[in-house]
PDB file of C-alpha atoms (C1' of nucleotides) in Angstrom:
ATOM      1  CA  MET A   1       0.025  -0.320  -0.073  1.00  0.00           C
ATOM      2  CA  PRO A   2       1.800   2.907  -1.205  1.00  0.00           C
ATOM      3  CA  LYS A   3       1.450   5.631   1.927  1.00  0.00           C
ATOM      4  CA  GLN A   4      -1.565   8.324   1.677  1.00  0.00           C
ATOM      5  CA  TYR A   5      -1.853  12.262   2.098  1.00  0.00           C
ATOM      6  CA  TRP A   6      -4.470  13.849   4.088  1.00  0.00           C
ATOM      7  CA  LEU A   7      -5.616  17.502   4.774  1.00  0.00           C
ATOM      8  CA  MET A   8      -6.885  18.014   8.478  1.00  0.00           C
ATOM      9  CA  LYS A   9      -8.506  21.341  10.066  1.00  0.00           C
ATOM     10  CA  SER A  10      -7.610  22.893  13.694  1.00  0.00           C
ATOM     11  CA  GLU A  11      -8.709  26.414  14.856  1.00  0.00           C
ATOM     12  CA  PRO A  12      -5.333  27.764  15.898  1.00  0.00           C
ATOM     13  CA  ASP A  13      -7.075  28.967  18.321  1.00  0.00           C
ATOM     14  CA  GLU A  14      -7.820  25.679  20.092  1.00  0.00           C
ATOM     15  CA  PHE A  15      -5.144  23.732  18.665  1.00  0.00           C
ATOM     16  CA  SER A  16      -1.905  24.661  16.244  1.00  0.00           C
ATOM     17  CA  ILE A  17       0.533  23.389  14.690  1.00  0.00           C
ATOM     18  CA  ASP A  18       2.592  25.309  17.492  1.00  0.00           C
ATOM     19  CA  ASP A  19       0.803  23.581  19.750  1.00  0.00           C
ATOM     20  CA  LEU A  20       1.551  20.191  18.234  1.00  0.00           C
ATOM     21  CA  LYS A  21       5.325  20.978  17.934  1.00  0.00           C
ATOM     22  CA  ASN A  22       6.177  21.413  21.462  1.00  0.00           C
ATOM     23  CA  ASN A  23       3.542  19.336  22.868  1.00  0.00           C
ATOM     24  CA  LYS A  24       5.101  15.886  24.892  1.00  0.00           C
ATOM     25  CA  ASN A  25       6.830  13.692  22.346  1.00  0.00           C
ATOM     26  CA  GLN A  26       5.623  16.661  19.222  1.00  0.00           C
ATOM     27  CA  THR A  27       2.471  14.437  19.724  1.00  0.00           C
ATOM     28  CA  GLU A  28      -1.752  14.750  20.108  1.00  0.00           C
ATOM     29  CA  GLY A  29      -4.230  13.011  19.712  1.00  0.00           C
ATOM     30  CA  TRP A  30      -6.488  14.314  16.885  1.00  0.00           C
ATOM     31  CA  GLU A  31      -9.732  13.801  19.055  1.00  0.00           C
ATOM     32  CA  GLY A  32     -13.354  15.407  18.446  1.00  0.00           C
ATOM     33  CA  ILE A  33     -13.606  14.254  14.381  1.00  0.00           C
ATOM     34  CA  ARG A  34     -17.866  14.447  14.679  1.00  0.00           C
ATOM     35  CA  ASN A  35     -18.694  14.014  10.965  1.00  0.00           C
ATOM     36  CA  TYR A  36     -19.045  10.894   9.301  1.00  0.00           C
ATOM     37  CA  GLN A  37     -17.073  11.710   6.213  1.00  0.00           C
ATOM     38  CA  ALA A  38     -14.243  12.432   8.219  1.00  0.00           C
ATOM     39  CA  ARG A  39     -15.117   9.413  10.375  1.00  0.00           C
ATOM     40  CA  ASN A  40     -15.040   7.171   8.201  1.00  0.00           C
ATOM     41  CA  PHE A  41     -11.228   8.353   6.830  1.00  0.00           C
ATOM     42  CA  ILE A  42      -9.833   7.647   9.913  1.00  0.00           C
ATOM     43  CA  ARG A  43     -12.200   4.718  10.649  1.00  0.00           C
ATOM     44  CA  ASP A  44     -11.242   3.251   7.219  1.00  0.00           C
ATOM     45  CA  ASP A  45      -8.867   4.631   4.728  1.00  0.00           C
ATOM     46  CA  MET A  46      -5.661   6.424   7.451  1.00  0.00           C
ATOM     47  CA  LYS A  47      -2.707   4.588   7.730  1.00  0.00           C
ATOM     48  CA  ILE A  48      -0.094   4.753  10.151  1.00  0.00           C
ATOM     49  CA  ASN A  49       3.143   6.200   8.820  1.00  0.00           C
ATOM     50  CA  ASP A  50       0.541   8.411   5.656  1.00  0.00           C
ATOM     51  CA  LEU A  51       1.653  11.683   6.116  1.00  0.00           C
ATOM     52  CA  ALA A  52      -1.298  14.671   6.381  1.00  0.00           C
ATOM     53  CA  PHE A  53      -1.095  18.716   6.412  1.00  0.00           C
ATOM     54  CA  PHE A  54      -1.928  20.716   8.804  1.00  0.00           C
ATOM     55  CA  TYR A  55      -4.694  23.225   7.877  1.00  0.00           C
ATOM     56  CA  HIS A  56      -5.716  26.551   9.963  1.00  0.00           C
ATOM     57  CA  SER A  57      -9.189  27.323  10.188  1.00  0.00           C
ATOM     58  CA  ASN A  58     -11.309  29.912  11.229  1.00  0.00           C
ATOM     59  CA  CYS A  59      -8.787  32.261  11.893  1.00  0.00           C
ATOM     60  CA  LYS A  60      -7.232  35.093   9.926  1.00  0.00           C
ATOM     61  CA  GLN A  61      -5.641  33.655   7.676  1.00  0.00           C
ATOM     62  CA  PRO A  62      -6.470  30.343   6.819  1.00  0.00           C
ATOM     63  CA  ALA A  63      -3.814  28.482   5.087  1.00  0.00           C
ATOM     64  CA  ILE A  64      -1.924  24.989   4.780  1.00  0.00           C
ATOM     65  CA  VAL A  65       0.909  25.249   7.879  1.00  0.00           C
ATOM     66  CA  GLY A  66       2.944  22.357   7.826  1.00  0.00           C
ATOM     67  CA  VAL A  67       3.272  18.333   8.456  1.00  0.00           C
ATOM     68  CA  MET A  68       2.458  16.170  10.260  1.00  0.00           C
ATOM     69  CA  LYS A  69       2.947  11.787  10.336  1.00  0.00           C
ATOM     70  CA  ILE A  70      -0.720   9.759  11.248  1.00  0.00           C
ATOM     71  CA  VAL A  71       1.784   7.328  14.438  1.00  0.00           C
ATOM     72  CA  SER A  72      -1.503   5.498  15.760  1.00  0.00           C
ATOM     73  CA  LYS A  73      -4.471   2.837  13.936  1.00  0.00           C
ATOM     74  CA  PRO A  74      -7.375   4.150  14.487  1.00  0.00           C
ATOM     75  CA  TYR A  75      -9.146   3.866  18.834  1.00  0.00           C
ATOM     76  CA  PRO A  76     -12.020   5.047  19.765  1.00  0.00           C
ATOM     77  CA  ASP A  77     -12.628   8.861  20.900  1.00  0.00           C
ATOM     78  CA  LYS A  78     -13.482   8.715  24.495  1.00  0.00           C
ATOM     79  CA  THR A  79     -13.894  12.173  24.766  1.00  0.00           C
ATOM     80  CA  ALA A  80     -17.425  11.072  23.342  1.00  0.00           C
ATOM     81  CA  ILE A  81     -18.336   9.940  26.640  1.00  0.00           C
ATOM     82  CA  ASP A  82     -16.588  12.123  29.003  1.00  0.00           C
ATOM     83  CA  LYS A  83     -20.003  14.531  29.812  1.00  0.00           C
ATOM     84  CA  LYS A  84     -17.016  17.401  30.802  1.00  0.00           C
ATOM     85  CA  SER A  85     -15.664  17.563  26.951  1.00  0.00           C
ATOM     86  CA  LYS A  86     -16.778  19.642  25.061  1.00  0.00           C
ATOM     87  CA  TYR A  87     -16.878  17.496  22.408  1.00  0.00           C
ATOM     88  CA  TYR A  88     -19.063  14.847  24.168  1.00  0.00           C
ATOM     89  CA  ASP A  89     -21.553  13.054  22.634  1.00  0.00           C
ATOM     90  CA  GLU A  90     -25.433  11.954  25.048  1.00  0.00           C
ATOM     91  CA  LYS A  91     -25.314   9.332  21.471  1.00  0.00           C
ATOM     92  CA  SER A  92     -22.063   7.051  22.583  1.00  0.00           C
ATOM     93  CA  SER A  93     -21.726   5.087  25.132  1.00  0.00           C
ATOM     94  CA  SER A  94     -18.633   2.901  26.382  1.00  0.00           C
ATOM     95  CA  ASP A  95     -19.912  -0.090  24.445  1.00  0.00           C
ATOM     96  CA  ASN A  96     -20.696   1.887  22.132  1.00  0.00           C
ATOM     97  CA  ILE A  97     -18.247   4.845  21.128  1.00  0.00           C
ATOM     98  CA  ARG A  98     -19.387   6.274  17.563  1.00  0.00           C
ATOM     99  CA  TRP A  99     -16.375   8.397  16.902  1.00  0.00           C
ATOM    100  CA  VAL A 100     -12.562   7.379  16.404  1.00  0.00           C
ATOM    101  CA  MET A 101      -9.529   9.264  17.112  1.00  0.00           C
ATOM    102  CA  VAL A 102      -5.608   8.810  15.486  1.00  0.00           C
ATOM    103  CA  ASP A 103      -2.612  10.643  17.200  1.00  0.00           C
ATOM    104  CA  VAL A 104       0.035  12.367  15.196  1.00  0.00           C
ATOM    105  CA  LYS A 105       3.145  13.558  14.927  1.00  0.00           C
ATOM    106  CA  PHE A 106       4.831  16.930  14.188  1.00  0.00           C
ATOM    107  CA  VAL A 107       6.574  16.414  11.266  1.00  0.00           C
ATOM    108  CA  LYS A 108       7.592  19.813   9.987  1.00  0.00           C
ATOM    109  CA  LYS A 109       6.208  23.795  10.022  1.00  0.00           C
ATOM    110  CA  PHE A 110       6.430  25.677   6.321  1.00  0.00           C
ATOM    111  CA  ALA A 111       8.561  28.788   6.827  1.00  0.00           C
ATOM    112  CA  GLN A 112       6.262  30.657   5.458  1.00  0.00           C
ATOM    113  CA  PRO A 113       2.162  28.927   5.502  1.00  0.00           C
ATOM    114  CA  ILE A 114       0.492  27.764   2.403  1.00  0.00           C
ATOM    115  CA  THR A 115      -2.728  30.407   2.168  1.00  0.00           C
ATOM    116  CA  LEU A 116      -6.209  29.688   1.056  1.00  0.00           C
ATOM    117  CA  GLN A 117      -5.772  32.289  -1.118  1.00  0.00           C
ATOM    118  CA  GLU A 118      -2.656  30.694  -2.563  1.00  0.00           C
ATOM    119  CA  LEU A 119      -4.555  27.184  -2.653  1.00  0.00           C
ATOM    120  CA  LYS A 120      -7.222  28.805  -5.243  1.00  0.00           C
ATOM    121  CA  GLU A 121      -5.172  30.101  -6.987  1.00  0.00           C
ATOM    122  CA  CYS A 122      -3.454  28.119  -8.719  1.00  0.00           C
ATOM    123  CA  PRO A 123      -4.900  25.653 -11.899  1.00  0.00           C
ATOM    124  CA  GLU A 124      -3.787  22.084 -10.354  1.00  0.00           C
ATOM    125  CA  LEU A 125      -5.550  22.761  -7.625  1.00  0.00           C
ATOM    126  CA  GLU A 126      -9.133  23.301  -8.988  1.00  0.00           C
ATOM    127  CA  ASP A 127     -10.211  20.246  -7.641  1.00  0.00           C
ATOM    128  CA  PHE A 128      -9.246  20.037  -4.396  1.00  0.00           C
ATOM    129  CA  ALA A 129     -12.304  19.298  -2.329  1.00  0.00           C
ATOM    130  CA  LEU A 130     -10.526  22.142   0.148  1.00  0.00           C
ATOM    131  CA  VAL A 131     -11.083  25.323  -2.380  1.00  0.00           C
ATOM    132  CA  ARG A 132     -14.165  24.581  -2.976  1.00  0.00           C
ATOM    133  CA  LYS A 133     -16.401  26.600  -1.936  1.00  0.00           C
ATOM    134  CA  GLY A 134     -19.055  25.976   1.131  1.00  0.00           C
ATOM    135  CA  ASN A 135     -16.200  23.224   1.644  1.00  0.00           C
ATOM    136  CA  ARG A 136     -16.352  22.199   5.637  1.00  0.00           C
ATOM    137  CA  LEU A 137     -14.746  18.512   5.807  1.00  0.00           C
ATOM    138  CA  SER A 138     -11.860  18.434   8.818  1.00  0.00           C
ATOM    139  CA  ILE A 139     -10.191  15.832   7.450  1.00  0.00           C
ATOM    140  CA  MET A 140     -10.336  15.529   3.418  1.00  0.00           C
ATOM    141  CA  PRO A 141      -7.571  13.204   1.688  1.00  0.00           C
ATOM    142  CA  VAL A 142      -4.929  14.539  -1.026  1.00  0.00           C
ATOM    143  CA  THR A 143      -3.615  12.777  -3.764  1.00  0.00           C
ATOM    144  CA  PRO A 144      -0.661  12.119  -4.045  1.00  0.00           C
ATOM    145  CA  LEU A 145       0.227  14.687  -7.509  1.00  0.00           C
ATOM    146  CA  GLN A 146      -2.088  17.768  -5.090  1.00  0.00           C
ATOM    147  CA  TYR A 147       0.490  16.840  -2.561  1.00  0.00           C
ATOM    148  CA  GLN A 148       3.580  17.536  -4.517  1.00  0.00           C
ATOM    149  CA  THR A 149       1.330  20.496  -6.231  1.00  0.00           C
ATOM    150  CA  ILE A 150       1.419  22.043  -2.834  1.00  0.00           C
ATOM    151  CA  ILE A 151       4.324  21.415  -1.717  1.00  0.00           C
ATOM    152  CA  ASP A 152       6.545  22.535  -5.014  1.00  0.00           C
ATOM    153  CA  MET A 153       4.487  25.601  -3.855  1.00  0.00           C
ATOM    154  CA  LYS A 154       7.098  26.934  -1.519  1.00  0.00           C
TER     155      LYS A 154
ATOM    156  C1'  DG B   1     -20.400  39.569  13.264  1.00  0.00           C
ATOM    157  C1'  DC B   2     -23.021  38.586   8.371  1.00  0.00           C
ATOM    158  C1'  DC B   3     -24.019  34.946   6.319  1.00  0.00           C
ATOM    159  C1'  DA B   4     -24.235  30.995   2.458  1.00  0.00           C
ATOM    160  C1'  DA B   5     -23.289  26.764   2.209  1.00  0.00           C
ATOM    161  C1'  DC B   6     -23.920  22.322   4.654  1.00  0.00           C
ATOM    162  C1'  DG B   7     -24.939  17.996   7.947  1.00  0.00           C
ATOM    163  C1'  DT B   8     -28.651  16.153  11.198  1.00  0.00           C
ATOM    164  C1'  DT B   9     -33.415  16.157  14.098  1.00  0.00           C
ATOM    165  C1'  DG B  10     -37.146  14.616  13.821  1.00  0.00           C
ATOM    166  C1'  DG B  11     -42.419  15.615  12.907  1.00  0.00           C
ATOM    167  C1'  DC B  12     -45.238  13.787   9.463  1.00  0.00           C
TER     168       DC B  12
ATOM    169  C1'  DG C   1     -38.298   8.371   3.412  1.00  0.00           C
ATOM    170  C1'  DC C   2     -38.838  13.552   3.187  1.00  0.00           C
ATOM    171  C1'  DC C   3     -38.190  18.051   4.402  1.00  0.00           C
ATOM    172  C1'  DA C   4     -38.491  22.394   7.237  1.00  0.00           C
ATOM    173  C1'  DA C   5     -36.660  23.829  11.481  1.00  0.00           C
ATOM    174  C1'  DC C   6     -32.132  24.461  13.156  1.00  0.00           C
ATOM    175  C1'  DG C   7     -27.237  23.888  14.761  1.00  0.00           C
ATOM    176  C1'  DT C   8     -22.328  24.461  12.335  1.00  0.00           C
ATOM    177  C1'  DT C   9     -18.815  25.878  10.075  1.00  0.00           C
ATOM    178  C1'  DG C  10     -16.082  28.638   8.315  1.00  0.00           C
ATOM    179  C1'  DG C  11     -14.217  32.640   4.631  1.00  0.00           C
ATOM    180  C1'  DC C  12     -15.171  36.872   4.941  1.00  0.00           C
TER     181       DC C  12
END
DNA sequence: GCCAACGTTGGC
DNA sequence: GCCAACGTTGGC
């Protein structure tokens, strides 16, 4: 199985690439995914050693800010049954957690972020889900060609 | 802060 | 199973 590529969104006010970089072991459990399409990507397709772009969303400068690596298999997201968590899901229970997560590890932070505007201006990326209008998917696949195109934009 | 786009919920 | 109402996402 060749390596796969992803893009994962996070609001930098909540969790930024610097937070990941400064974490113990530069690793974090990517919890709180509450969208079925995104969950299914994690559950069914994500593999250890896949690479993922770290995307800052809902902020002053939406942009791809770096790269991380998937370092665990999918496992149940226990914040779904933690009543104190903002990700608590009343329809999940300890024997039926509806949501999964993976651990990610920091790989690198770009010296210059690749902004959403730049991505939109790139003709090779017009089919990329991120730049399409109304896209709200928080985890999406990136093709090898798209990955290389984006890496080469720096 | 606004609002378009989208996902989810629930009555029927 | 339809679809209106509602909540959320996320760019601007």
